[in-house]
Structure formats: structure tokens, C-alpha cells
Coordinates of C-alpha atoms in Angstrom, one line a residue:
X825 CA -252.2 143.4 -196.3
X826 CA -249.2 142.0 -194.2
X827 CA -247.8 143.3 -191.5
X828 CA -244.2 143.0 -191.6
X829 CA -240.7 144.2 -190.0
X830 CA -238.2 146.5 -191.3
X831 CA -236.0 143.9 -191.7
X832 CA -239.1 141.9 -194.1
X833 CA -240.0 144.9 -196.0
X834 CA -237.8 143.8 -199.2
X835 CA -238.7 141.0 -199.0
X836 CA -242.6 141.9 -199.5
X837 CA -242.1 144.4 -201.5
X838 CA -240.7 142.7 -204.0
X839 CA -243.3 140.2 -203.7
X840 CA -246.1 143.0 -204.6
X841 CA -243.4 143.8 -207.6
X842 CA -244.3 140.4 -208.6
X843 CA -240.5 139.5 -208.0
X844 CA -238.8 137.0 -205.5
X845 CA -236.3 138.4 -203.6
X846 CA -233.7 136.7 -201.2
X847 CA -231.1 138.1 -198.7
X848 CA -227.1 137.3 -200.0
X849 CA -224.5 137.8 -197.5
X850 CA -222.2 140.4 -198.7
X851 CA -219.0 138.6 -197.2
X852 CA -219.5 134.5 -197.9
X853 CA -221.7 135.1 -200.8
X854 CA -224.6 132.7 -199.2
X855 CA -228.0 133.3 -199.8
X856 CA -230.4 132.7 -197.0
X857 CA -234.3 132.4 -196.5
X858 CA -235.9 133.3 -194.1
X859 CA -234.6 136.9 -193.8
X860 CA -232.4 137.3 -190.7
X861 CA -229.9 139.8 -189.3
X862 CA -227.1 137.5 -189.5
X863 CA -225.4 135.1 -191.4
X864 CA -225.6 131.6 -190.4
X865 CA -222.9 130.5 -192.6
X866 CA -219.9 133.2 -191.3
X867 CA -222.2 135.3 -189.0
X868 CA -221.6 138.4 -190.9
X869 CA -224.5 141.0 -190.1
X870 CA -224.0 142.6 -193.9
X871 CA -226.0 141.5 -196.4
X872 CA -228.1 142.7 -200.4
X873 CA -231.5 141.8 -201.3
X874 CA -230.8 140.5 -204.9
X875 CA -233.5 138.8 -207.5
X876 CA -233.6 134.8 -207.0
X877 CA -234.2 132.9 -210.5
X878 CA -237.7 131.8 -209.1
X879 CA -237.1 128.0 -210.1
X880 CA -236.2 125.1 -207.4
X881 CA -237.2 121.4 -207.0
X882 CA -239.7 119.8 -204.5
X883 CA -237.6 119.2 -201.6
X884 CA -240.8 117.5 -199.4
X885 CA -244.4 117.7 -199.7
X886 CA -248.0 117.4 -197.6
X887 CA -251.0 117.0 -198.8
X888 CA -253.4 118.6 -196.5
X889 CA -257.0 116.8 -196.9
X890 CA -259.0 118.0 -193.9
X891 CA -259.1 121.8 -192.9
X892 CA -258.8 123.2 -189.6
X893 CA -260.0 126.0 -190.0
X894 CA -263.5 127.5 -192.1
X895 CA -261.2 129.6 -193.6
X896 CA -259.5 126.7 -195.7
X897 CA -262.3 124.2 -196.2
X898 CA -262.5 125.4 -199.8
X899 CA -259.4 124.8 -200.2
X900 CA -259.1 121.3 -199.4
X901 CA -256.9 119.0 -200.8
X902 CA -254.0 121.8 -201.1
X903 CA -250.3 121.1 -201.2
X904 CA -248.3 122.7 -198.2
X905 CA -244.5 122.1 -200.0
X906 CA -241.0 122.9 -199.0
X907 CA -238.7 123.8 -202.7
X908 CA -235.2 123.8 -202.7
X909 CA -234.4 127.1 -204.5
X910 CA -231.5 127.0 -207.5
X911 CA -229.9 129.5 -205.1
X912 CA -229.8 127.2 -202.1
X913 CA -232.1 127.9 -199.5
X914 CA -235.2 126.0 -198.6
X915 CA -238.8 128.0 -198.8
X916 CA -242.3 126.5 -197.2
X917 CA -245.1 127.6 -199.8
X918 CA -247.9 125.9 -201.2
X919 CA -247.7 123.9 -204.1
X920 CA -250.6 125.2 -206.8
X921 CA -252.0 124.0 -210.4
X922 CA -251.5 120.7 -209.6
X923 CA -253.0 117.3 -208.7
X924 CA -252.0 116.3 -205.4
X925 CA -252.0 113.0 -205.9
X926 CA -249.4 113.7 -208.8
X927 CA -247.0 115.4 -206.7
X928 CA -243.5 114.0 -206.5
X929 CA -240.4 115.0 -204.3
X930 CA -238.0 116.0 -207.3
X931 CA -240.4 117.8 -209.6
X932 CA -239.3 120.9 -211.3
X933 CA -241.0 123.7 -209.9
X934 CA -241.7 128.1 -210.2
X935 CA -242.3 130.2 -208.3
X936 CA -245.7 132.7 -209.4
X937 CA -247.5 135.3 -207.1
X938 CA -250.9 135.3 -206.2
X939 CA -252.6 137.7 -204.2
X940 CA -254.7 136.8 -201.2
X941 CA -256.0 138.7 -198.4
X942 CA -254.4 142.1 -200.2
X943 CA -250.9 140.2 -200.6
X944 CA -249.2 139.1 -203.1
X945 CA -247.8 135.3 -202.2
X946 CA -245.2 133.5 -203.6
X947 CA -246.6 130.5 -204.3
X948 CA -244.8 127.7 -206.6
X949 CA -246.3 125.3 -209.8
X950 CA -244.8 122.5 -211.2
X951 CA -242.6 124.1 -214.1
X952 CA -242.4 122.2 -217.7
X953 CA -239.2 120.0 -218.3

């Protein structure tokens, strides 16, 4: 299970709710991922957890090859991404059902959960056109 911060809590929650959930600043309308306090667009400490649309594009991509740790060696090769949310904000995740050597920056993407460790991850896979 994952420890988290009151100020998390939504965010995980929804994720066991099988739902993707993103911070929108309730003066400047700006949504924003990570979770913080405050606005970095107008500094505003007010703020809604509202649904995101799940979909984005694949803003950058590794393709890990070699694990570090035993914990990942079945894992190996994996896709550590970074998706450009419809919404706006960035989100690091790994990049599943797909052949990393058929990964390109630009690829529509979704967002699905899978749970590992006793949490449910947001984790995204290449979306059809």
C-alpha cells in the first residue's frame, strides 16, 4: 500500500477508484501534476480535484534495458515515459503493452491502472488512432 500525505490522498484515492485525478486551480483555471499547495501559474493556494480525460501524447521516452535492482530484473526492457496530458501537465509513468523498440515521441497514449505492491498505478498504453 502507499504511504501518502494529506495533501496526496485524492490523488490515490482516485487511483484505487480506477480514476485519474488532477489538482485545478480554482482562480487561473490551470491544472497541475504533481499535487502541490500552490499554484505555479498565479500562486493561488485554492484548488478542486477534478477527473482528467486519461489520454495525452508521449512527450519523451527511456527504455530501461539493464535493472538495478532484483526487484526489476523481470521487468527488463520497460519504458520509463513522460505523457503530456490533454489537460496540460506532464506525468512520469511507465509506458506498458508495448514494444520498446516501437516507441515514438508523439504516440497517442491512455492512461489504465494496475495494481502493484497493493496499489493501484497509473500506468499509460499506446491508445488506437
Amino acid at each position: 500500500m502507499t504511504q501518502t500525505t494529506p495533501e496526496l490522498s485524492p490523488f490515490w484515492e482516485g487511483c484505487s477508484r480506477g480514476e485519474l485525478l488532477l489538482q485545478r486551480c480554482s482562480a487561473c483555471d490551470t491544472y497541475r501534476h504533481p499535487p502541490s499547495s500552490i499554484c505555479p501559474n498565479c500562486l493561488s493556494t485554492e484548488h478542486v480535484w477534478v477527473p482528467a480525460s486519461g489520454r495525452g501524447t508521449l512527450y519523451t521516452f527511456a527504455v530501461v534495458r539493464q535493472a538495478l535492482a532484483k526487484a526489476w530484473e523481470d521487468k527488463v526492457p520497460y519504458v520509463v515515459a513522460v505523457i503530456e496530458l490533454e489537460e496540460g501537465p506532464r506525468f512520469l509513468t511507465e509506458l506498458i503493452d508495448v514494444d520498446p523498440d516501437g516507441v515514438s515521441i508523439g504516440m497517442p497514449v491512455e492512461v489504465t491502472f494496475v495494481e502493484r505492491g497493493g496499489t493501484m498505478l497509473p500506468l499509460f498504453r499506446p491508445r488506437a488512432a
